[in-house]
Coordinates of C-alpha atoms in Angstrom, one line a residue:
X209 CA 243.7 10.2 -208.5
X210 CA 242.1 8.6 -205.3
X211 CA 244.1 10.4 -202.3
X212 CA 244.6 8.6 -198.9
X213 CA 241.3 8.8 -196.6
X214 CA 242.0 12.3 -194.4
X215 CA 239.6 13.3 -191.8
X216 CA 238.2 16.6 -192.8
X217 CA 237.1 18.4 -189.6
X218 CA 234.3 20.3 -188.2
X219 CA 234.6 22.7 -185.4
X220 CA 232.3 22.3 -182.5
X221 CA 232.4 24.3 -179.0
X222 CA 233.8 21.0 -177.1
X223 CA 235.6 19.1 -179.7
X224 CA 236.4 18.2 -183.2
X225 CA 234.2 16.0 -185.4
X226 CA 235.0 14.9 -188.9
X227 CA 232.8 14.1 -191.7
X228 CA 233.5 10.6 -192.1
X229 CA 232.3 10.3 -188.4
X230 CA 228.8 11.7 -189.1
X231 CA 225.6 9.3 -189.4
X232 CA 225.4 8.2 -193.1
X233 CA 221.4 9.6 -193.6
X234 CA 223.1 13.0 -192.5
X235 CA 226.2 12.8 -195.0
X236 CA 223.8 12.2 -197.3
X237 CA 221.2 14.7 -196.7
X238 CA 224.5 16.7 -196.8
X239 CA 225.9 15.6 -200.6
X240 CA 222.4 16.2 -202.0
X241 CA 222.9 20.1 -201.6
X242 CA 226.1 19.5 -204.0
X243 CA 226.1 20.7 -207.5
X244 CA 226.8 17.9 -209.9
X245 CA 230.1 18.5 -210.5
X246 CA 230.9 19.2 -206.7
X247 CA 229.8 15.8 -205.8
X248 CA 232.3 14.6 -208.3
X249 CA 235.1 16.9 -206.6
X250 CA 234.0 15.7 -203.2
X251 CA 234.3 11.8 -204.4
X252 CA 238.0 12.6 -205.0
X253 CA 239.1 13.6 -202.1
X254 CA 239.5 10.5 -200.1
X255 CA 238.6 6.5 -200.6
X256 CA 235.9 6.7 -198.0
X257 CA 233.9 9.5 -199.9
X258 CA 234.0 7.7 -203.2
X259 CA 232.4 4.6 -201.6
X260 CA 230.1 7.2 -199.6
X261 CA 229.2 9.3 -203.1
X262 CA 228.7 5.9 -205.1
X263 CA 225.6 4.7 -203.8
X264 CA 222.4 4.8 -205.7
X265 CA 220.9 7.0 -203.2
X266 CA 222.9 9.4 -203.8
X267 CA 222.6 9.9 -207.5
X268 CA 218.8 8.7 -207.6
X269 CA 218.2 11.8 -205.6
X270 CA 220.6 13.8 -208.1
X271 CA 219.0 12.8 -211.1
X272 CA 215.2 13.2 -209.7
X273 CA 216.1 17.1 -208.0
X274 CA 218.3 18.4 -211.1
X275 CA 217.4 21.1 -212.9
X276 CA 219.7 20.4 -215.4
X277 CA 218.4 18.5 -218.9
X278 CA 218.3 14.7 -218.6
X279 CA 216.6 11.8 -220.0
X280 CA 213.8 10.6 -217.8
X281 CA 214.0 8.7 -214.9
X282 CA 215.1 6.9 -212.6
X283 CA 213.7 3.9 -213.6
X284 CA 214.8 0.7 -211.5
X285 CA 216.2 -0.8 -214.7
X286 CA 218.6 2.5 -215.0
X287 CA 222.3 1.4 -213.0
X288 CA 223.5 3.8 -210.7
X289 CA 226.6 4.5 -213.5
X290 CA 223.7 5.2 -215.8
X291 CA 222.8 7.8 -214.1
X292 CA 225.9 9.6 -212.3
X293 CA 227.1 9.7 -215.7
X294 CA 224.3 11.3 -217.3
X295 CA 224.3 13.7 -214.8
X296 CA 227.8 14.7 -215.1
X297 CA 227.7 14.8 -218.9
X298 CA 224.9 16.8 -218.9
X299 CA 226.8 19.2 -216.4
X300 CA 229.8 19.6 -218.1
X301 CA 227.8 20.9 -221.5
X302 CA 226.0 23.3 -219.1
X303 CA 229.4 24.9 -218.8
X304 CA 229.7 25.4 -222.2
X305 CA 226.7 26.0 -223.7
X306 CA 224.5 29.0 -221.9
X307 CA 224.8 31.4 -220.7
X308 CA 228.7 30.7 -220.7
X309 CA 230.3 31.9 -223.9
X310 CA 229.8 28.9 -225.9
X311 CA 233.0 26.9 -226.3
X312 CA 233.2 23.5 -227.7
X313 CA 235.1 21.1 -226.0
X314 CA 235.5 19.6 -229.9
X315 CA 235.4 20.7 -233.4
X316 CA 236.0 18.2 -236.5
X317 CA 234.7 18.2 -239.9
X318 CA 234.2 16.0 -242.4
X319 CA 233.9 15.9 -246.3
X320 CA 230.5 14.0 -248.7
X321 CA 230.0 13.9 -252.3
X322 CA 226.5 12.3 -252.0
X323 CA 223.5 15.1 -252.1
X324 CA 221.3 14.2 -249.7
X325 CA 217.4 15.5 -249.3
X326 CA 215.7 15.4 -246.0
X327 CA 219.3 15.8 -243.4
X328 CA 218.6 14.5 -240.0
X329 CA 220.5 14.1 -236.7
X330 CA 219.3 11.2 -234.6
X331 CA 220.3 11.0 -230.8
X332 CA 223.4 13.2 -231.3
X333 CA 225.6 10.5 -233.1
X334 CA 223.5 9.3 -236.7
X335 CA 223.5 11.6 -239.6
X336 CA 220.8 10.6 -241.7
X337 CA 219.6 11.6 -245.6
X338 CA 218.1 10.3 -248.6
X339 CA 220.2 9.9 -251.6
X340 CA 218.6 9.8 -255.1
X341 CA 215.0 9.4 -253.4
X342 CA 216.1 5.7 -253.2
X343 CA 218.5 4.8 -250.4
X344 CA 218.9 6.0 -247.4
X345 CA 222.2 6.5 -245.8
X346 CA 223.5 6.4 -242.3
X347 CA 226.8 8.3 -240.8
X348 CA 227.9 7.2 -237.3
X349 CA 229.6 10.4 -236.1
X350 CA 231.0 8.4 -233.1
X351 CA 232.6 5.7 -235.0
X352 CA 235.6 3.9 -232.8
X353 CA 237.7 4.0 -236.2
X354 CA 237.2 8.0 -236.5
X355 CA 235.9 6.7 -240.0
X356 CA 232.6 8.7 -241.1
X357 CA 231.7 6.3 -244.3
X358 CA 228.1 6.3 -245.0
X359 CA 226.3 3.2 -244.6
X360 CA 223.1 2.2 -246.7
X361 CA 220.1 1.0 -244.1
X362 CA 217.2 1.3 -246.3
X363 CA 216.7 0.8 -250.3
X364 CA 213.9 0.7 -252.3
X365 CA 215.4 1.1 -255.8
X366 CA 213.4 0.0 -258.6
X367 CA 209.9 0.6 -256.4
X368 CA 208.7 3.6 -255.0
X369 CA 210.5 7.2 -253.9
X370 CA 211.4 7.8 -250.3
X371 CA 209.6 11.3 -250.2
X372 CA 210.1 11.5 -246.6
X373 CA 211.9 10.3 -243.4
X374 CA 211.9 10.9 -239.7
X375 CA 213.6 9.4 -236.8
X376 CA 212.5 9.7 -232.9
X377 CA 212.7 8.1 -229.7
X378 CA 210.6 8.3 -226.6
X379 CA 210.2 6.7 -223.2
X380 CA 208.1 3.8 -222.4
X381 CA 205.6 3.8 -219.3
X382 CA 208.4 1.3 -217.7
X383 CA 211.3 3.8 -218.6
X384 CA 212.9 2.0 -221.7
X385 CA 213.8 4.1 -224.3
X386 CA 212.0 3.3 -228.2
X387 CA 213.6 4.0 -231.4
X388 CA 211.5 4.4 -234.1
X389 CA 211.7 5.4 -238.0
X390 CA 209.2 6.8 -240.0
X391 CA 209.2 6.5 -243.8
X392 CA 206.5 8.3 -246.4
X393 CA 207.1 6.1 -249.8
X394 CA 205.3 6.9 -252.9
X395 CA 205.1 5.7 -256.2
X396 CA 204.8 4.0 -259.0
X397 CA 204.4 6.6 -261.1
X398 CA 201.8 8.2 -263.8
X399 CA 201.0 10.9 -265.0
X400 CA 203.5 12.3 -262.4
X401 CA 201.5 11.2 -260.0
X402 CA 201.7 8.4 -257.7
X403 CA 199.7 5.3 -257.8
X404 CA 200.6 4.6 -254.1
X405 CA 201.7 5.9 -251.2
X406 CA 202.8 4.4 -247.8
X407 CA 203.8 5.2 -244.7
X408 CA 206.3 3.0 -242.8
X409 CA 206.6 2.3 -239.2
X410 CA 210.3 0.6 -238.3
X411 CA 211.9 -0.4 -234.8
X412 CA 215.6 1.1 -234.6
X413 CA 218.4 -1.2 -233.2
X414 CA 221.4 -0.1 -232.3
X415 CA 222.0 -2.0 -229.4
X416 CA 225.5 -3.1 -230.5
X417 CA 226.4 0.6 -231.2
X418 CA 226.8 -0.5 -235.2
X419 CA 225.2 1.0 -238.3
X420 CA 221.4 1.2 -236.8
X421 CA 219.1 -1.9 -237.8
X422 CA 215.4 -0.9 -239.1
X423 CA 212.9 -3.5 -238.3
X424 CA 209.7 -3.0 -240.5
X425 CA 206.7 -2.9 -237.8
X426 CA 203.4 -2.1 -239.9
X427 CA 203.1 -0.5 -243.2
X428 CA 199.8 2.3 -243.7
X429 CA 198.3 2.9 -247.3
X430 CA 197.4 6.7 -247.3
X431 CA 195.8 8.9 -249.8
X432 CA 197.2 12.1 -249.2
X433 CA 198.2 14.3 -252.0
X434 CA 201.3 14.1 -253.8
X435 CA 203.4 17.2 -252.8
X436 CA 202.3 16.7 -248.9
X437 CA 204.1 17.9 -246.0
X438 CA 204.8 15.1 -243.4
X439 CA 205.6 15.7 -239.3
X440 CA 205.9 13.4 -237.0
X441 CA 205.6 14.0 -233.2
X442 CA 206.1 11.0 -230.4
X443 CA 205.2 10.3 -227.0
X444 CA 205.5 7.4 -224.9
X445 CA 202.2 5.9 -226.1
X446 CA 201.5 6.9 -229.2
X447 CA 203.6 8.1 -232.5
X448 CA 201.3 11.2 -234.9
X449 CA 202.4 10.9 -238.7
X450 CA 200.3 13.9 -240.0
X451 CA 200.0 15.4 -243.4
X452 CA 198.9 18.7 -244.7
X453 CA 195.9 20.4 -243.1
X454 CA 192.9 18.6 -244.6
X455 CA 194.6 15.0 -244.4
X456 CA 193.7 12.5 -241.8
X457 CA 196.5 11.6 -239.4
X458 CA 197.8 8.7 -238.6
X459 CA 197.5 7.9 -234.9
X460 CA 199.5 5.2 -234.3
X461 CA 199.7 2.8 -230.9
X462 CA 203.5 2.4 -229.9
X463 CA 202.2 -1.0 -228.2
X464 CA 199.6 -3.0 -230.8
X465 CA 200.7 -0.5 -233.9
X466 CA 196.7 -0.4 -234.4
X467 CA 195.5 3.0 -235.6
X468 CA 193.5 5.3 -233.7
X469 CA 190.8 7.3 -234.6
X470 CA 190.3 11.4 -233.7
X471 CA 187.3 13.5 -234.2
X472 CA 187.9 17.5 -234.0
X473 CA 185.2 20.1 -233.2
X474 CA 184.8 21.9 -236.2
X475 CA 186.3 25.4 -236.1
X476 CA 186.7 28.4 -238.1
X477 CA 189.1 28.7 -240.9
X478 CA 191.9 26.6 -239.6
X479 CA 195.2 27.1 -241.1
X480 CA 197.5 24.9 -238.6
X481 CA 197.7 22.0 -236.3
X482 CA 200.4 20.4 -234.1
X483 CA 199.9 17.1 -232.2
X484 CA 202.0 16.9 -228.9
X485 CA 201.3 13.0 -227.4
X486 CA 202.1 12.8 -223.8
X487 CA 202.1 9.7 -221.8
X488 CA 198.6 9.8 -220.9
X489 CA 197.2 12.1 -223.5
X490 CA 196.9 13.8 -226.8
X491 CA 197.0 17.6 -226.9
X492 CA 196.0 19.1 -230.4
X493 CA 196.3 22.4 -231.2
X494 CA 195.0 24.3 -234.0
X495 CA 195.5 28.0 -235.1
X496 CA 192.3 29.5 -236.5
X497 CA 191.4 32.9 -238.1
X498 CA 188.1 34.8 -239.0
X499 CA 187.1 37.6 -240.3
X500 CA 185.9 40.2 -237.5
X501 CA 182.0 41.1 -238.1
X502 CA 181.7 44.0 -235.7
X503 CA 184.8 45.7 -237.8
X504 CA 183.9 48.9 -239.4
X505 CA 185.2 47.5 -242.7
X506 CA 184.6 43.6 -242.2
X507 CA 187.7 42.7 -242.4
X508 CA 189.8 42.4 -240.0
X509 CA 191.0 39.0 -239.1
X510 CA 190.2 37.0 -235.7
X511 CA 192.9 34.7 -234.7
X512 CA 192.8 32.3 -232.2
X513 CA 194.5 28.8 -231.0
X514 CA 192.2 25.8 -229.9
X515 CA 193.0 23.0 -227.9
X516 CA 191.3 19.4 -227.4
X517 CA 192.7 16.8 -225.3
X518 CA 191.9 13.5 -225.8
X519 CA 192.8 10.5 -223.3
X520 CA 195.2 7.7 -224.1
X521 CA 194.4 4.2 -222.9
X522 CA 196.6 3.1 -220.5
X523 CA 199.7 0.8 -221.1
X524 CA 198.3 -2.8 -221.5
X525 CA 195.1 -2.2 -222.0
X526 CA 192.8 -4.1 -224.5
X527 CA 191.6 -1.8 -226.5
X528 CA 187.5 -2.6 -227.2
X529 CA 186.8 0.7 -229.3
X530 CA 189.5 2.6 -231.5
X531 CA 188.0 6.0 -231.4
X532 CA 190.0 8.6 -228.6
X533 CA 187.3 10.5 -226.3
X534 CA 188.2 14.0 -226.0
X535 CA 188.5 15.2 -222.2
X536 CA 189.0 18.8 -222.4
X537 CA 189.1 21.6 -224.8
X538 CA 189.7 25.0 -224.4
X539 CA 191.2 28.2 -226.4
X540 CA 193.3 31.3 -226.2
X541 CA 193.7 34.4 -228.6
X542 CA 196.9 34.2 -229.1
X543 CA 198.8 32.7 -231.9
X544 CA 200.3 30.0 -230.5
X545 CA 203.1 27.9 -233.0
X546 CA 206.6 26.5 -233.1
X547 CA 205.4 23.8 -230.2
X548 CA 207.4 21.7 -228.7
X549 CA 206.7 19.9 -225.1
X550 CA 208.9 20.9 -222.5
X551 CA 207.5 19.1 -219.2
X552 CA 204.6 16.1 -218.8
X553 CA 205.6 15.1 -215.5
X554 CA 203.1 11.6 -216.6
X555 CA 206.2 10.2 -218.1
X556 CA 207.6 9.3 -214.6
X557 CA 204.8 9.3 -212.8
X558 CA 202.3 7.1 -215.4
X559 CA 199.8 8.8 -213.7
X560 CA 197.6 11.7 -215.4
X561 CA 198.0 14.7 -214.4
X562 CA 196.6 17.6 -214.8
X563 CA 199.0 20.3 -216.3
X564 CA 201.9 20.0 -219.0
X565 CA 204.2 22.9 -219.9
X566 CA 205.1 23.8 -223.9
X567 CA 207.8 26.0 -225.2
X568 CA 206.3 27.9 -228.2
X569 CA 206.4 31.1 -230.5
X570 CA 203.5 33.0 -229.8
X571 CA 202.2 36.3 -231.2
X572 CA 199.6 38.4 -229.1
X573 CA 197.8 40.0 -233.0
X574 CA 199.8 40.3 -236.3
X575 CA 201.2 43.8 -236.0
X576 CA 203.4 42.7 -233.0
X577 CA 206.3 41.2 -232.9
X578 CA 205.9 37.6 -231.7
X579 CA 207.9 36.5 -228.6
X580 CA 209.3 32.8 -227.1
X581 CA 207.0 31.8 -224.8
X582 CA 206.6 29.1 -222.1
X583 CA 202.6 28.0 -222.1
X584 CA 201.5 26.0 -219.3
X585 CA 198.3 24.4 -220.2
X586 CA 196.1 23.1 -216.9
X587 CA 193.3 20.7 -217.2
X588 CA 190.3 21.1 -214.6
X589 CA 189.5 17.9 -212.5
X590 CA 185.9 19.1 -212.9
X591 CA 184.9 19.9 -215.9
X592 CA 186.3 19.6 -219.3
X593 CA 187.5 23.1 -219.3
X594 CA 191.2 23.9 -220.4
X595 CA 193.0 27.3 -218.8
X596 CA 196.2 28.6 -220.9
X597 CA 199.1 30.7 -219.1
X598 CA 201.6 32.1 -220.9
X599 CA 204.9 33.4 -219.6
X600 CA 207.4 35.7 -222.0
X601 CA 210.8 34.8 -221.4
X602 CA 212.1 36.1 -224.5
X603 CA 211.0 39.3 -227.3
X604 CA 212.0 37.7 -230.7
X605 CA 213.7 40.3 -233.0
X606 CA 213.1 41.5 -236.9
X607 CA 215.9 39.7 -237.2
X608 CA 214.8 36.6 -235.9
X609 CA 214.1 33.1 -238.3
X610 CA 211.0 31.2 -236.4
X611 CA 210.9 28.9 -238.9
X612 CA 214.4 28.1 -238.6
X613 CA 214.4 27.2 -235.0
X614 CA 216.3 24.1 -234.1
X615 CA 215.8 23.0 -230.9
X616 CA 216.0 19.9 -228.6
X617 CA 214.3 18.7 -225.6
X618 CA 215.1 16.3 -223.0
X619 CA 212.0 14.4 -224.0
X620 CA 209.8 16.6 -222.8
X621 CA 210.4 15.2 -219.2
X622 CA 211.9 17.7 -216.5
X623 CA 211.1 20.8 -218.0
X624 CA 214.5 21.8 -218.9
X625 CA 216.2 21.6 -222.3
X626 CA 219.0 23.2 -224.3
X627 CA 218.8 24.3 -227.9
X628 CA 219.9 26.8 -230.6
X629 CA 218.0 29.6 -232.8
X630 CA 219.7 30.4 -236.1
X631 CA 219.4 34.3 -236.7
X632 CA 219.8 36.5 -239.8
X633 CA 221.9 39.5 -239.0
X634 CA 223.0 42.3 -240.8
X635 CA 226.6 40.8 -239.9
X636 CA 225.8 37.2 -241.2
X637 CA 224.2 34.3 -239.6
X638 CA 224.5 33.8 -236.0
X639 CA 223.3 30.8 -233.8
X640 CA 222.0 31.6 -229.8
X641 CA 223.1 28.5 -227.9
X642 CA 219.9 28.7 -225.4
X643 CA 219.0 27.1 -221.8
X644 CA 215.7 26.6 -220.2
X645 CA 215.6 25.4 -217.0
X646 CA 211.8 24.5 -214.6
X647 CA 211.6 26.6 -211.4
X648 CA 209.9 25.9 -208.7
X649 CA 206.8 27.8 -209.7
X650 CA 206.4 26.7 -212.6
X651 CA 208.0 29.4 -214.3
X652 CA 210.9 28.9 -216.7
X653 CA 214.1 30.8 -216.5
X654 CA 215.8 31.1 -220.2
X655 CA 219.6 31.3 -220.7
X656 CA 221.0 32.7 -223.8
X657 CA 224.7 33.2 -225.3
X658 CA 224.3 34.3 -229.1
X659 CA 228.2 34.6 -229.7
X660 CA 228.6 31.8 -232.2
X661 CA 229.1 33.2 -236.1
X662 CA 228.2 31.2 -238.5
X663 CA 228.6 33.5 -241.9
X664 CA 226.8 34.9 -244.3
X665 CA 225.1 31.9 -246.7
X666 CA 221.6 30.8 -246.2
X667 CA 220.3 30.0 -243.1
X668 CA 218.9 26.2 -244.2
X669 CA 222.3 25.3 -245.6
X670 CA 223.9 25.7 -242.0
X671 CA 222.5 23.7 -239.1
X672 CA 221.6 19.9 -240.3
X673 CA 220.7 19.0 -236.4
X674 CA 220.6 19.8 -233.0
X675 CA 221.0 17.6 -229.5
X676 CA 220.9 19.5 -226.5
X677 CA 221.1 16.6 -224.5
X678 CA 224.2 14.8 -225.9
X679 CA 225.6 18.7 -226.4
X680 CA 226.1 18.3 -230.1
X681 CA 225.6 20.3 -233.3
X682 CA 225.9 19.6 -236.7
X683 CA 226.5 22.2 -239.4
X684 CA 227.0 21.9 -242.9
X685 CA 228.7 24.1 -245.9
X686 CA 227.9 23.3 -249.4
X687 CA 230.7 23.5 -251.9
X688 CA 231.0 23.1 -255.6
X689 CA 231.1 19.3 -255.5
X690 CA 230.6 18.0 -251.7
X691 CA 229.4 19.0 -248.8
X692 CA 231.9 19.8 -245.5
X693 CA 230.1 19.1 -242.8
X694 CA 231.6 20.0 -239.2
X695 CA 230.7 18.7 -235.6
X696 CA 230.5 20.6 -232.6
X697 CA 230.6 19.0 -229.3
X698 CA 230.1 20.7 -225.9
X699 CA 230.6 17.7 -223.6

């Protein structure tokens, strides 16, 4: 509760002055050396300072100085509550997440009978699968009624199999945030192959905070084989649907929904790619391998990581060609995988720039043990030369599962993020609840609290989804007839 306004006082060498007396620029320059949660302790301790801590200044400057994981901004569309509350939401799960002792603030679980293929968590609060490869079903884990019924948004039964689904948001150039679905259909049928296959673009509504809406933007005919492997990475211009290494991608304009087209130097025996679209480019990278000629026995293996960066077009442009020109390219000897983005400072900026920072795995040569890495790639204004830095902040174990890393980023915006790794101990499986927060030189400080016990069962059957933003995870246990599923929140 508000108190009664009461002068605190500063001592001087003539007399007393109190805060509430001091020129508002300087109460503010003041506040903005306050921790999140100290601003919100200083706002309760009289009327005048909760008038004082409630004006946009005051949390514009917040939100653009944290270090703490946030959505991007601020935007002028974004309300000052918008983003004091953010901020403090964000500050709380910092408490309880790393390097604290990791302590939800709220546990609950919940029982399914459905099997579902393809789990997904979408922005903390829709649980997502595919039931029977023809419907797909939609949990909202914040439901006002405390009900978790699953909800049908999609069916195509009596056509095609959904294969494949994906859900993602980003941030457009003028800050609003974009939900979209991505859908891989294929079928009929013969000869257990399919005749067709598709891949669906849809708009997400959830406005009204109901069951999501899926609004069917642009459907792609693709002729990728049958058992492919689809990913799907996002940025604020443009959404990658890849397939398996020798597919063509599609690269798809968030603004027109026309299709791009991307020509890669040829390289030696490539054996990976990843496609991280920022606002203002498209970095590729691919991991390569060769055998070693100057080896006594031939064969020892070269392996190497490439980079091209191609420019995007800016927002609203009309688009005369539909071919991406490569700017830069570069590469590194390491193998670099596991890539997520961790900081394109274009998103608020909508300017290019010349640098972006990725969280990765990264082994120096197959007989080490590969580490968690922080690579800052910087593009030369001169020449289209690329140079890689990469900082260790973490040796990854025996024990370790890379492929089983769940993590979330904070849109790839301010360069911090929160996440989990799921380990395989001798003990049982264990999750670290991890933090990784921008410095001021560019170098990343990670966070770590690996106290949370999971058990002993299979490491996929555990962890359905991740949001380190919103401070959730969502776990599942597979019984003899249904599934418990249970939801930890760190808010």
């Amino acid at each position: 509760m508000v108190s009664d306004h009461k002068p605190i006082l500063i001592s001087t060498s003539r007399s007393f002055t109190t805060l509430d007396t001091l020129p508002i620029d300087v109460l503010y320059h003041i506040i903005g050396f306050m921790p999140v949660l100290d601003i919100v302790r200083f706002r309760q301790t009289s009327l005048f300072f909760r008038e004082v801590t409630g004006a946009r200044a005051i949390w514009r400057e917040a939100y653009r100085a944290t270090s703490l994981p946030r959505d991007p901004g601020p935007f002028l569309h974004q309300s000052t509550a918008t983003l004091k509350d953010s901020l403090i939401k964000s500050a709380k799960i910092a408490r309880n997440w790393a390097p604290n002792e990791p302590i939800p603030t709220a546990t609950r679980t919940f029982q399914d009978d459905r099997y579902y293929s393809n789990r997904r968590l979408f922005m903390g609060r829709w649980f997502m699968g595919i039931q029977e490869a023809q419907h797909i079903n939609c949990t909202d884990l914040d439901s006002a009624s405390g009900e978790v019924t699953p909800r049908v948004i999609y069916s195509c039964e009596g056509g095609p199999w959904i294969k494949y689904h994906a859900y993602l948001s980003t941030t457009s150039p003028k800050g609003h945030v974009l939900k979209f679905a991505v859908v891989h259909e294929a079928g009929p049928y013969e000869n257990n192959h399919p005749r067709q296959q598709v891949i669906k673009i849809f708009r997400i509504d959830d406005d009204e905070g109901a069951v999501p809406a899926l609004e069917l933007m642009r459907s792609y005919s693709i002729s990728w084989p049958y058992k492919v492997t689809v990913t799907c990475t996002i940025g604020p211009r443009l959404l990658v649907v890849a397939g398996d290494i020798n597919d063509q991608p599609l690269y798809i304009d968030l603004e027109t929904f026309q299709t791009y087209e991307v020509f890669l130097p040829p390289v030696k025996t490539e054996y990976s790619q990843t496609f991280i679209p920022s606002a203002t480019q498209l970095l590729v990278i691919r991991n390569t391998y060769s055998l070693d000629s100057e080896s006594e026995n031939n064969n020892t293996i070269i392996y190497s990581t490439v980079f091209n960066v191609f420019a995007i077009p800016p927002s609203g442009t009309k688009i005369a060609q539909s071919t991406l020109q490569m700017s830069h390219q570069g590469h590194h000897p390491n193998i670099i995988n596991y890539i997520s983005l961790l900081y394109d400072p274009c998103i608020e900026s909508g300017q290019h720039e010349s640098c972006m920072l990725l969280h990765a795995i990264v082994n120096e040569d197959s007989e080490k043990h590969p580490f968690r890495g922080i690579v800052r790639i910087s593009m030369s204004p001169d020449n289209s030369s690329i140079a890689c830095d990469i900082q260790n902040i973490s040796p990854m174990t025996t024990d370790d599962k890379a492929p089983s890393l769940c993590i979330q980023f904070a849109d790839g915006c301010s360069g911090s993020s929160r996440g989990v790794q799921v380990r395989d101990t001798e003990d049982g499986i264990r999750l670290d609840m991890y933090a990784l927060t921008l410095l001021d030189d560019f170098k990343v400080e990670y966070l770590v609290s690996s106290n949370v016990f999971l058990g002993g069962m299979y490491t996929g059957e555990w962890v359905v989804g991740v949001d380190g933003l919103r401070g959730r995870v969502l776990l599942s246990t597979e019984g003899t007839n249904l599934d418990v599923f249970t939801v930890l929140d760190f808010a």
